[in-house]
Coordinates of C-alpha atoms in Angstrom, one line a residue:
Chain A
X1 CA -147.1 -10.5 -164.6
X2 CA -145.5 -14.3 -164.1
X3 CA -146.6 -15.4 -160.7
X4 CA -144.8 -13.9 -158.2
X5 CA -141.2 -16.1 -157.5
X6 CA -140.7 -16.0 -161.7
X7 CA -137.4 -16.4 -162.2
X8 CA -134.6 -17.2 -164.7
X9 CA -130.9 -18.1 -163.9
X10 CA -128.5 -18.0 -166.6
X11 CA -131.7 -17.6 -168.9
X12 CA -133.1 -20.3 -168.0
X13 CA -136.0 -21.0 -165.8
X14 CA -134.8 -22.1 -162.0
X15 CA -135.1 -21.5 -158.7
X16 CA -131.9 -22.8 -157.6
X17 CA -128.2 -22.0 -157.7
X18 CA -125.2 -24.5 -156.4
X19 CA -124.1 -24.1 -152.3
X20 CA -120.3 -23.6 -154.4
X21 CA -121.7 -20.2 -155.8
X22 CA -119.5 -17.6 -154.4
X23 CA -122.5 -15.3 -153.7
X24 CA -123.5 -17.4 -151.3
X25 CA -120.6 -18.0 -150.1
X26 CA -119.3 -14.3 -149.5
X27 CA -121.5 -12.5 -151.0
X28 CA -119.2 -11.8 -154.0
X29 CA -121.8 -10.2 -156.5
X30 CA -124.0 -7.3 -157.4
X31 CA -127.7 -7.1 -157.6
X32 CA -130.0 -4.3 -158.7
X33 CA -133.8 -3.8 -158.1
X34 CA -136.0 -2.9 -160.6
X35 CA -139.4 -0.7 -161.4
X36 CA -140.9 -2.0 -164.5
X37 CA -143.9 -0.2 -165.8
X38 CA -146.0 -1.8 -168.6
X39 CA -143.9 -4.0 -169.2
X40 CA -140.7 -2.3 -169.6
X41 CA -137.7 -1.4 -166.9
X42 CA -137.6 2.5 -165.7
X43 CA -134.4 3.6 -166.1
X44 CA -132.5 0.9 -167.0
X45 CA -129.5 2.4 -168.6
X46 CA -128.9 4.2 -165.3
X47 CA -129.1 0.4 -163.1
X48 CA -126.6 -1.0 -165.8
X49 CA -124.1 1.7 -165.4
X50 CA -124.1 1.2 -161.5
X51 CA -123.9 -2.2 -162.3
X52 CA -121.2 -2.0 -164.8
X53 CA -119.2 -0.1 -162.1
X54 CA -119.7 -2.5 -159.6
X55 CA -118.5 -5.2 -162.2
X56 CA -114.8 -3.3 -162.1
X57 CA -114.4 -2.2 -158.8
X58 CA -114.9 -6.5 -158.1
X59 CA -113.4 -7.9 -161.3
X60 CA -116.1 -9.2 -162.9
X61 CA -117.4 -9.2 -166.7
X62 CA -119.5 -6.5 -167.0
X63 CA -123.0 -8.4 -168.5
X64 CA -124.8 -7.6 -171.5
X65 CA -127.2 -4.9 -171.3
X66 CA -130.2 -6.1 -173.6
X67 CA -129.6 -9.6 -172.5
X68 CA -130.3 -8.4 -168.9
X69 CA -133.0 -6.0 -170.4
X70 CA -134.7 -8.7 -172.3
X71 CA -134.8 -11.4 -169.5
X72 CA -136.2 -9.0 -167.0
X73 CA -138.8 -7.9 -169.3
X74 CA -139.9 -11.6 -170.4
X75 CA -140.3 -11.7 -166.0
X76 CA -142.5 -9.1 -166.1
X77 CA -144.3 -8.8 -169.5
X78 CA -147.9 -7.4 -169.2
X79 CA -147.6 -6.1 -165.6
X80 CA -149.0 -2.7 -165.2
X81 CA -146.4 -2.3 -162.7
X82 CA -143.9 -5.6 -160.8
X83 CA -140.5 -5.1 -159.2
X84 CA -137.8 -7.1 -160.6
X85 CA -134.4 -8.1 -159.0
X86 CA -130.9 -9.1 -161.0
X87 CA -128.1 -10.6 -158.7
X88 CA -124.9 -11.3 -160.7
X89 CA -122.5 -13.1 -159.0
X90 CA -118.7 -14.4 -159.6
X91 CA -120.2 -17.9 -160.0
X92 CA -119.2 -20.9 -158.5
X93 CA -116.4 -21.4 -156.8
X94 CA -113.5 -23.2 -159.0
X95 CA -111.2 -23.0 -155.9
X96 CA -111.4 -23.5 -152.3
X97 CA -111.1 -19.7 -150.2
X98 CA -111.8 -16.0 -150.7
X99 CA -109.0 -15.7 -153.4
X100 CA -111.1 -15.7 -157.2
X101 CA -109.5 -18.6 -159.4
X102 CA -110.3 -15.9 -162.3
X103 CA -111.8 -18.6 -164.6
X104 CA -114.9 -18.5 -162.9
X105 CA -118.3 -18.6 -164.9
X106 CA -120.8 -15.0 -163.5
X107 CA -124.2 -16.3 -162.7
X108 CA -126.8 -14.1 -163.4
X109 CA -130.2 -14.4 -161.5
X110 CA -133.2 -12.7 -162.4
X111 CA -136.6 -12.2 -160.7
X112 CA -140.0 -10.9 -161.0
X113 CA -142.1 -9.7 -157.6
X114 CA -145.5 -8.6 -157.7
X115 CA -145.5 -4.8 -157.1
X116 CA -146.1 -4.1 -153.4
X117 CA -148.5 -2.3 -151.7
X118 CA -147.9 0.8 -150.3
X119 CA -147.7 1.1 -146.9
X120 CA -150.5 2.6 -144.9
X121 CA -150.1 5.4 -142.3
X122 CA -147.7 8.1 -141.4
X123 CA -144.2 6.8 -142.9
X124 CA -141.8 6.1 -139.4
X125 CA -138.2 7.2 -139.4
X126 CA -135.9 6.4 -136.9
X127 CA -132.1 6.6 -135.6
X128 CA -130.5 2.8 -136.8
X129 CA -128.3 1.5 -133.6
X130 CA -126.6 -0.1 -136.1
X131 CA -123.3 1.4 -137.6
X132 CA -122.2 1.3 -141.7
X133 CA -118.9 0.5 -141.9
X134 CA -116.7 2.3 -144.3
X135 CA -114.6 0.9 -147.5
X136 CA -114.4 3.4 -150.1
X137 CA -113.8 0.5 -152.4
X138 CA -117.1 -1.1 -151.8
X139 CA -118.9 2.5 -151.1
X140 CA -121.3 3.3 -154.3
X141 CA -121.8 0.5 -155.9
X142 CA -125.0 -2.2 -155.1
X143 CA -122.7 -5.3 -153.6
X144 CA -124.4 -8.5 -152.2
X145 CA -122.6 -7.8 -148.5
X146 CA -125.4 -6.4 -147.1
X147 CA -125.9 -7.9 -143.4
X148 CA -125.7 -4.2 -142.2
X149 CA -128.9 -3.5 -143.7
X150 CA -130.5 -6.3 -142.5
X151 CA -129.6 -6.0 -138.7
X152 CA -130.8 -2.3 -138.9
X153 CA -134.0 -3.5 -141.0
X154 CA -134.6 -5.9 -138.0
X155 CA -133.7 -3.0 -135.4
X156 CA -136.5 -0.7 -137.4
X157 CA -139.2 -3.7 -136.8
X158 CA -138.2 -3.6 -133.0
X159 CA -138.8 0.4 -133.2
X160 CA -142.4 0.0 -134.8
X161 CA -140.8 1.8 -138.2
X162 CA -140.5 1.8 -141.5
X163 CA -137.1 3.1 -141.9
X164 CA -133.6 4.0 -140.0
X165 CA -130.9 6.2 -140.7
X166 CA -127.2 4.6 -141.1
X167 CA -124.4 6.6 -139.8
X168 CA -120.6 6.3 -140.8
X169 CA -117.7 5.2 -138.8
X170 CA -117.9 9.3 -137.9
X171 CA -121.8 9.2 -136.5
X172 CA -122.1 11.1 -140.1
X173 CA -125.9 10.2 -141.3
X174 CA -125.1 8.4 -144.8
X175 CA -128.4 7.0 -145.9
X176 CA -131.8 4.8 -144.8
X177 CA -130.9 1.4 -144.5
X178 CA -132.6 0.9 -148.2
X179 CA -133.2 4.2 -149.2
X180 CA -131.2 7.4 -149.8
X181 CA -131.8 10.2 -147.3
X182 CA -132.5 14.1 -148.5
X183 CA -132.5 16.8 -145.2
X184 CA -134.2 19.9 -145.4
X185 CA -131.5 22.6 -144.5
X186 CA -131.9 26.6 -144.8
X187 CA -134.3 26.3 -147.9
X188 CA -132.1 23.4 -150.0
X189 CA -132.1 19.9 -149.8
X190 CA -128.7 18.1 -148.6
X191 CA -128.0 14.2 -149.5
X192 CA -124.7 13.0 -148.0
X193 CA -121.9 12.3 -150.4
X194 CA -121.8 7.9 -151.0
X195 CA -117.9 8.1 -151.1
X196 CA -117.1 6.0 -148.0
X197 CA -120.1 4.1 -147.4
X198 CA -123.6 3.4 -149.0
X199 CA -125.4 2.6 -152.4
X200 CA -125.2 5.6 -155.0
X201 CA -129.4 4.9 -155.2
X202 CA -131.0 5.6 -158.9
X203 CA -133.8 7.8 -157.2
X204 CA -131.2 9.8 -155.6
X205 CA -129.1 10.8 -159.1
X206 CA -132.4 11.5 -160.8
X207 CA -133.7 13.6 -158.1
X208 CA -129.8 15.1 -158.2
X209 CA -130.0 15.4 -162.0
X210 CA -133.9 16.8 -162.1
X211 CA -134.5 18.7 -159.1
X212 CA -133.2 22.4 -160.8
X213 CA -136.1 22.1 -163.3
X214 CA -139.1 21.5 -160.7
X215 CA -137.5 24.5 -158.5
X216 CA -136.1 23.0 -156.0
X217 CA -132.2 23.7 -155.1
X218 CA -130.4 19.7 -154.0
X219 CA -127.0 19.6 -153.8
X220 CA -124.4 16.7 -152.6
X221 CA -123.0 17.8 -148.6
X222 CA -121.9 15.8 -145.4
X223 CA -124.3 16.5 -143.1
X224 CA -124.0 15.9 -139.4
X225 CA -126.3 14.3 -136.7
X226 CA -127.0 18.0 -135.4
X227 CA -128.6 18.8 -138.6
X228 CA -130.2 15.6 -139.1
X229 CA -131.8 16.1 -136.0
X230 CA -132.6 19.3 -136.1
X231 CA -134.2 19.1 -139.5
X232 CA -137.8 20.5 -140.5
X233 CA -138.3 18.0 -143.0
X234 CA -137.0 15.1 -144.3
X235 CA -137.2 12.4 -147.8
X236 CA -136.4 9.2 -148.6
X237 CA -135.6 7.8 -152.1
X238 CA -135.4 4.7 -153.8
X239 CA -137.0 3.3 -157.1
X240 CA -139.9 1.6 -155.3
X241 CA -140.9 4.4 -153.2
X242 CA -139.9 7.4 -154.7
X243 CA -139.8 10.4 -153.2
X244 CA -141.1 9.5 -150.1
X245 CA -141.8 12.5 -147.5
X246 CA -140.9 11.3 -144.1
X247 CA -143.9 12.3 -141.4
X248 CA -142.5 11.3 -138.5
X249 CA -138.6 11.3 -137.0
X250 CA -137.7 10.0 -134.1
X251 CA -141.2 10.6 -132.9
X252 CA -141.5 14.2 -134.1
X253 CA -143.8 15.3 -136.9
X254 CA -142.3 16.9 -139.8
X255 CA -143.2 19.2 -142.5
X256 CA -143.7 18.0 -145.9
X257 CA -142.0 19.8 -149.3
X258 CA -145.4 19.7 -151.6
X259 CA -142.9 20.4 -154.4
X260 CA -141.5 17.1 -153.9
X261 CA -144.5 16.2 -156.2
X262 CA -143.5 18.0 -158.9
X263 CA -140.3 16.4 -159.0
X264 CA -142.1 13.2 -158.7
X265 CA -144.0 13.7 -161.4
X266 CA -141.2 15.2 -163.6
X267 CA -139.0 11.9 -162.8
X268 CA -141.9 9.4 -163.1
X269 CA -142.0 11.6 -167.1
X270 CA -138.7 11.1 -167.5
X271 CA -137.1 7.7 -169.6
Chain B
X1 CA -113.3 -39.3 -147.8
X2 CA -116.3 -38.9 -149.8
X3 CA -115.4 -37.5 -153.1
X4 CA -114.5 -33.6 -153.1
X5 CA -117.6 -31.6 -153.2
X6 CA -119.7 -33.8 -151.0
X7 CA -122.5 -31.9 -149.3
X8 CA -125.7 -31.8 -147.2
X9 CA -128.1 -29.0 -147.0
X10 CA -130.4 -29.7 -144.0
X11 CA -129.3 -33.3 -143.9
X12 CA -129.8 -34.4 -147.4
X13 CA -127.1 -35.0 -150.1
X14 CA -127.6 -31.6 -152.4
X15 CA -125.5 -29.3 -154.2
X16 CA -128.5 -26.7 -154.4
X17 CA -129.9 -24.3 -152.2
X18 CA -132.6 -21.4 -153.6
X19 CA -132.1 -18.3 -155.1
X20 CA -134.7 -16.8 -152.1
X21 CA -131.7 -18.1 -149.4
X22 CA -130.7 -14.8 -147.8
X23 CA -127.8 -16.1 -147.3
X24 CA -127.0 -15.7 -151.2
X25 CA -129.3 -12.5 -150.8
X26 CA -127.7 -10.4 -148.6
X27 CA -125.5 -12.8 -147.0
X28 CA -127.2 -13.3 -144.2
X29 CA -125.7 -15.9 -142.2
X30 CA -122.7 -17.3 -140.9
X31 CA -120.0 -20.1 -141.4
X32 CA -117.3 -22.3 -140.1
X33 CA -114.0 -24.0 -141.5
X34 CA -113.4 -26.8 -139.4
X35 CA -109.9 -29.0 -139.7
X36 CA -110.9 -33.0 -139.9
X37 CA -108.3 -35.6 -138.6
X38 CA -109.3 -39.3 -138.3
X39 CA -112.9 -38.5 -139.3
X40 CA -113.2 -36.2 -136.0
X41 CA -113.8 -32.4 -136.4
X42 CA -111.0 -30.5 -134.1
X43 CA -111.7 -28.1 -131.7
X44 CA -115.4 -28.2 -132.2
X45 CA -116.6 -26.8 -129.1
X46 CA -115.0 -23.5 -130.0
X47 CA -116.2 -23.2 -133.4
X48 CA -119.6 -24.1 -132.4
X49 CA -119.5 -21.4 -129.4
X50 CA -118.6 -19.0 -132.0
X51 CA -121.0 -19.9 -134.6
X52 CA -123.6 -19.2 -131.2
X53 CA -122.1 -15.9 -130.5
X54 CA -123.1 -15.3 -134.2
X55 CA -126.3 -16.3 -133.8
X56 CA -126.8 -14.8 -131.3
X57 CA -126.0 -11.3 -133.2
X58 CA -127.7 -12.1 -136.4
X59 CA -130.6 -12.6 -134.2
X60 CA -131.0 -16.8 -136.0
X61 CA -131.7 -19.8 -133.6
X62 CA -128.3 -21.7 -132.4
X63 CA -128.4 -25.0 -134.3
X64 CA -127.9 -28.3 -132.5
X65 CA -124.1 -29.3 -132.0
X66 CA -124.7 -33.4 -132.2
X67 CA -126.3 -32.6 -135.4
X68 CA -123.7 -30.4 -137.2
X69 CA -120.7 -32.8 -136.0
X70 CA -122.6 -36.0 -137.0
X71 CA -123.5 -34.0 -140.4
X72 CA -119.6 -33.0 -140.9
X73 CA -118.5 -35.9 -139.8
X74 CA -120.3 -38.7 -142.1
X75 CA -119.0 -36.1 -145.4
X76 CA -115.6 -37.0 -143.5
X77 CA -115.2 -40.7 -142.6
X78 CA -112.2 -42.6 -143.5
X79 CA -110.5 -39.3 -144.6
X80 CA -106.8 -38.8 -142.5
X81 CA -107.4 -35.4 -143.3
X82 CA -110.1 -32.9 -144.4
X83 CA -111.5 -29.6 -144.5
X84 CA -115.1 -28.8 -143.8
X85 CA -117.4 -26.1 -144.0
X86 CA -120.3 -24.9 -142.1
X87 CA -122.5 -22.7 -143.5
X88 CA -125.8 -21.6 -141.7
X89 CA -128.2 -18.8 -143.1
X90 CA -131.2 -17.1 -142.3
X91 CA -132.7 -19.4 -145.0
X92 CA -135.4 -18.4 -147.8
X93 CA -136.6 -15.1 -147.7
X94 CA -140.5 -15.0 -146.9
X95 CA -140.5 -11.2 -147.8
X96 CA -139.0 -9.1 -150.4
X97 CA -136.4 -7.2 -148.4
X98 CA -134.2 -6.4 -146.2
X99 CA -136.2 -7.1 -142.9
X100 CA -136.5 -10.5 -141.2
X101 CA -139.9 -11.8 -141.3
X102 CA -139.2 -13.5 -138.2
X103 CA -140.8 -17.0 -139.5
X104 CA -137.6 -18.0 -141.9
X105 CA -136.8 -21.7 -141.7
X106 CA -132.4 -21.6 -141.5
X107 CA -130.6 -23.2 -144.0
X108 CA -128.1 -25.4 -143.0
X109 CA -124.9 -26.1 -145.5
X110 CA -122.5 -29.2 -144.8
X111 CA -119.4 -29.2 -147.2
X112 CA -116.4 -31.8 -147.1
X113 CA -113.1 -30.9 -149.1
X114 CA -109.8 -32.5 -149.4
X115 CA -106.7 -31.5 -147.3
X116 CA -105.0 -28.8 -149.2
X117 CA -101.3 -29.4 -150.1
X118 CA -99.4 -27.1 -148.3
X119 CA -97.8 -24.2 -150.7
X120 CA -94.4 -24.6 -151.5
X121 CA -91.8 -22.2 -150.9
X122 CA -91.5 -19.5 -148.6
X123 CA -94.9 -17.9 -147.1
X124 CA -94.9 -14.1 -148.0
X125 CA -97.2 -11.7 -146.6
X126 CA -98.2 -8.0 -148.4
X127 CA -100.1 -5.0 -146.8
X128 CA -104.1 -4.9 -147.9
X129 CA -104.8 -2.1 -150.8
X130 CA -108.1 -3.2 -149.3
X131 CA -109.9 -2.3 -145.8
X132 CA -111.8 -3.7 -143.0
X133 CA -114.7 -1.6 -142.9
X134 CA -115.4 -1.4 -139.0
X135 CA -118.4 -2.1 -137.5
X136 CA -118.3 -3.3 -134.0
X137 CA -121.9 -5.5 -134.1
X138 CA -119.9 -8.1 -137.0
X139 CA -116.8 -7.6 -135.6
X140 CA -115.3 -11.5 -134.3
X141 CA -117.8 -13.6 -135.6
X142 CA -117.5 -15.8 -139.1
X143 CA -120.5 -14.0 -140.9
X144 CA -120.8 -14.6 -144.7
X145 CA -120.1 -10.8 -145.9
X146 CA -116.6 -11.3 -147.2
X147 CA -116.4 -9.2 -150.2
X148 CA -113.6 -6.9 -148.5
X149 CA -111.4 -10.5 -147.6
X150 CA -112.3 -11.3 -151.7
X151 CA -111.0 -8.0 -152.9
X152 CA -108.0 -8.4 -150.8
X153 CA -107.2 -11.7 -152.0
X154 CA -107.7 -10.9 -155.7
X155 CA -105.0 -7.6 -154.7
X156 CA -102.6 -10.3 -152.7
X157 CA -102.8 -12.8 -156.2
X158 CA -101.5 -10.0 -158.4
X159 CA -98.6 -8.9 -155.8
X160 CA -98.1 -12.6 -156.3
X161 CA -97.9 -13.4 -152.2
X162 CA -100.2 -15.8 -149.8
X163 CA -101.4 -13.5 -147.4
X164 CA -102.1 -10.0 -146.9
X165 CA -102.6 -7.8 -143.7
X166 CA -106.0 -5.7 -143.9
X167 CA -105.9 -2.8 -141.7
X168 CA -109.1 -1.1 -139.5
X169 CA -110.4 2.3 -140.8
X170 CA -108.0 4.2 -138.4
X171 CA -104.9 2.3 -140.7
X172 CA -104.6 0.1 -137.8
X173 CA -103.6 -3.6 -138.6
X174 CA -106.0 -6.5 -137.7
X175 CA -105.7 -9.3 -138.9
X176 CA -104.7 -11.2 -142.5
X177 CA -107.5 -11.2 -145.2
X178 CA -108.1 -15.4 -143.7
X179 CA -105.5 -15.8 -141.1
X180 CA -105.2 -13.8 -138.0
X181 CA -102.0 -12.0 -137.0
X182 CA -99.1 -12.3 -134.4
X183 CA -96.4 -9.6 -134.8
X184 CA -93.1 -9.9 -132.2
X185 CA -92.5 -7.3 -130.6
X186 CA -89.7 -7.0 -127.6
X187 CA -89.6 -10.7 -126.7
X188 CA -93.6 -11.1 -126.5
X189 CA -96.5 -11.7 -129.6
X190 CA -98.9 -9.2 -129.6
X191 CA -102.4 -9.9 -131.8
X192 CA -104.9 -7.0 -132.4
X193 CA -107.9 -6.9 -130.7
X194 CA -111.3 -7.9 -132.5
X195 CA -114.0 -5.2 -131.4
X196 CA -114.2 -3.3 -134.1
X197 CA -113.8 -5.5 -137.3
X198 CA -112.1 -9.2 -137.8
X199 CA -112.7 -12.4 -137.4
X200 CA -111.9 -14.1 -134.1
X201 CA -110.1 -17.2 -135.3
X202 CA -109.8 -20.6 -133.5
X203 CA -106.1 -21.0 -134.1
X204 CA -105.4 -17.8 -132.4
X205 CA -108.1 -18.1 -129.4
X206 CA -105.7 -21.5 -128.9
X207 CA -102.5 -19.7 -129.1
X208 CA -103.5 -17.2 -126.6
X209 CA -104.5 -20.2 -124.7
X210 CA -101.9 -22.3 -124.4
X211 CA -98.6 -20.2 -125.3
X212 CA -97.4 -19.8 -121.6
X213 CA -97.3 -23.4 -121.4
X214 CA -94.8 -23.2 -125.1
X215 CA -93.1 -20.5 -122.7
X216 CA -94.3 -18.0 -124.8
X217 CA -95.4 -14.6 -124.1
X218 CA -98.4 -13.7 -126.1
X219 CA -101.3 -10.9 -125.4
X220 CA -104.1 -9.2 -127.2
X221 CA -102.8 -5.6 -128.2
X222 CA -103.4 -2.8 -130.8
X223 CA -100.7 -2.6 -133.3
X224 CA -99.6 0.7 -135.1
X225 CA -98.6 0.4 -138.7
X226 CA -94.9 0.5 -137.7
X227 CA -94.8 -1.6 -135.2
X228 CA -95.8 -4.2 -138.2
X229 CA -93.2 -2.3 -140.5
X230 CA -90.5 -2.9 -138.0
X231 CA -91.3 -6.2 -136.7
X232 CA -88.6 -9.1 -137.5
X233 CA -90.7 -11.5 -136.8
X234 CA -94.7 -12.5 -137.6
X235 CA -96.7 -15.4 -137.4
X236 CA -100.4 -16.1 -139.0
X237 CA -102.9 -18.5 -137.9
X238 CA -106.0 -20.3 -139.1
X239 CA -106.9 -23.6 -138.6
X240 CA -105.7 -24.9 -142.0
X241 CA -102.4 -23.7 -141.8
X242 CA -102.3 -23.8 -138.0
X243 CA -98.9 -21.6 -136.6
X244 CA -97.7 -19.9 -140.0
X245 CA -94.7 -18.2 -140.2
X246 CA -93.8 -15.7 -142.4
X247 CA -90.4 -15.9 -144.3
X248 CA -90.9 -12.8 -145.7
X249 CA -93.1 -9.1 -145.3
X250 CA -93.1 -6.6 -148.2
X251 CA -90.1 -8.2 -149.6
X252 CA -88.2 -8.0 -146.1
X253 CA -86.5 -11.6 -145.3
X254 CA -88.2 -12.4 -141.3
X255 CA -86.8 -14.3 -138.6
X256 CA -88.5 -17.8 -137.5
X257 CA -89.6 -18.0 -133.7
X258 CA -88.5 -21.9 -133.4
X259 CA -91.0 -22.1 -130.2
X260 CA -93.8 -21.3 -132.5
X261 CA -93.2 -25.3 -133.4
X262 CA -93.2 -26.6 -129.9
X263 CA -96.8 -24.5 -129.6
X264 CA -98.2 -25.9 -132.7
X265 CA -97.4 -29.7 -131.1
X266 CA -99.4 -28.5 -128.1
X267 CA -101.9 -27.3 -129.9
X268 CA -102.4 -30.3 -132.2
X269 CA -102.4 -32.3 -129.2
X270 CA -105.4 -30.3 -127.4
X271 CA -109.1 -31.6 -128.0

């Protein structure tokens, strides 16, 4: 892999973007993060159609796909395994204030990191004291407003864990703070529905789209704190972890699904 | 003034900040707009006490107030007028993620702009397509997530009007999408609270201030929907446009409160 901090920005190699940029300056952009593998991006044509979605719900050009493709892959190109990241932005501002001028230039950011070691130990859920708030317009997609996250992120290092549920604006649990959430209920799995709040997360659909053929039944429902807490086992998903069975919530062992391997190894198969 | 687009990041002229800043990554971090007259910053003890209060949320060290005004107010000499902005983030990530490290090294942005020429014609004022997400932990401070006020901007530039009034998650109105909001209502102004989402503005922490001395009767209180339907008379504020009323709500001609003018001289006149 490039050294760790490779990075290209517009396609060309830089570290840097202008203060004007409006992702810095509201957060008016995208990103995606990436699992590449030999050299090539897992499930890429599933990260470009979230992408592409949150490029209309914001107004934005959607980008090229093998242009992206082809930078990331130049970022990572003879890693067994790296993570990569792609921001896209509006661009810099051409006009002072929230309101786009509409002639605005995307930039597009994209970076290699070295793949990162697991964590050790029991994986550590907890209960984030931090809220999602709910826009159904922003719900979904992978925007760069994400100071939610990192206030529960930084609550979770208080608790001593790796991880924290988010609850809606109805103490609904929606997701992990960077992970989607899966709660054993009567025999199924249940993942909340993404329509109000959260990141539609490219583990999640292929665990959606996959689970039937490894035997396990998943299905899309609201859950409700009761359950949550009253669940036997519990998984968290996102492309760098997987499936990952939580051990512990809220201080109490769980069970773990050992067919949550299968899966695992029947999405890690799959292109 | 120094030429538009004059800038310090952390007290050196520069246009550039690093793709790493978390303030571009997740928008972690916070800003001011500050009004300039006579190459002094207005008001600055309450923007700074704000941008404390945000600091003190985000968990990010205060920065020093002599620095920031002697920054702002070098990009500002000799100008009669100017904008400014502050903007202060986390700074560059030191690990990949949502989580603090704890170690980052803030970023600290110093903009100058030119007075904007006041629009021409009268001010008109649509109801949000968009929402405020609510979440009570960002509500009143100036953080840098703003995709919701960028949405509702690009909706308020196709109904082809200046301002529009985003409303909370329970349809309740808050605030405009960079102006807070005074609605009359039987002989007094009444402005929503800020607890749950919004951004507690300068402008309208100095009208509540100082309005009984305009002999105006002004108070914090929730709005419905139609008491803003049914009001004939609204005002917004921020410190650009100062007391801003509107001629005109969803097509519907308003009244002027002539007092509002006799407040905005006691304003200006305030330190």
């Amino acid at each position: 892999v490039s050294p760790a901090g490779a990075s290209l920005v517009n396609g060309e190699p830089q570290e840097l973007v202008s203060i004007r940029d409006r992702g810095l300056q509201y957060g008016d952009g995208l990103f995606e993060t990436l699992r590449c593998e030999g050299g090539a991006i897992r499930w890429f044509d599933r990260h470009l159609a979230r992408l592409r979605l949150g490029c209309e719900r914001l107004g934005l050009a959607p980008p090229a796909g093998p242009l992206l493709r082809a930078e990331v892959e130049a970022l990572v190109k003879g890693a067994p395994r790296a993570l990569a990241k792609i921001m896209l932005t509006r661009g810099p501002a051409l006009a002072r204030g929230y309101r786009p001028h509409g002639g605005e230039r995307p930039t597009r950011i994209v970076s290699a990191y070295p793949w990162p070691a697991p964590a050790a130990g029991p994986f550590r859920l907890e209960l984030s004291p931090v809220p999602l708030g709910c826009n159904p317009q922003l719900a979904g997609i992978k925007h760069l407003n994400r100071l939610e996250q990192v206030l529960a992120q930084r609550a979770a290092a208080g608790m001593g864990c790796d991880e924290v549920v988010m609850c809606g604006s109805e103490g609904e649990p929606v997701s992990g703070s960077m992970s989607n959430l899966f709660v054993a209920h009567h025999g199924e799995w249940l993942t909340p529905p993404l329509t109000r709040c959260g990141v539609a997360g490219i583990m999640r659909e292929l665990v959606l789209a996959l689970a039937p053929r490894a035997g396990l039944a998943v299905r899309v429902a609201a859950l409700t704190s009761a359950q949550l807490a009253a669940a036997t086992a519990l998984i968290v998903t996102n492309v760098r972890l997987g499936l990952q069975p939580v051990h512990c919530y809220q201080g109490r062992p769980l069970l773990v699904d050992e067919r949550g391997a299968g899966l695992q190894e029947l999405i890690d198969g799959t292109p």
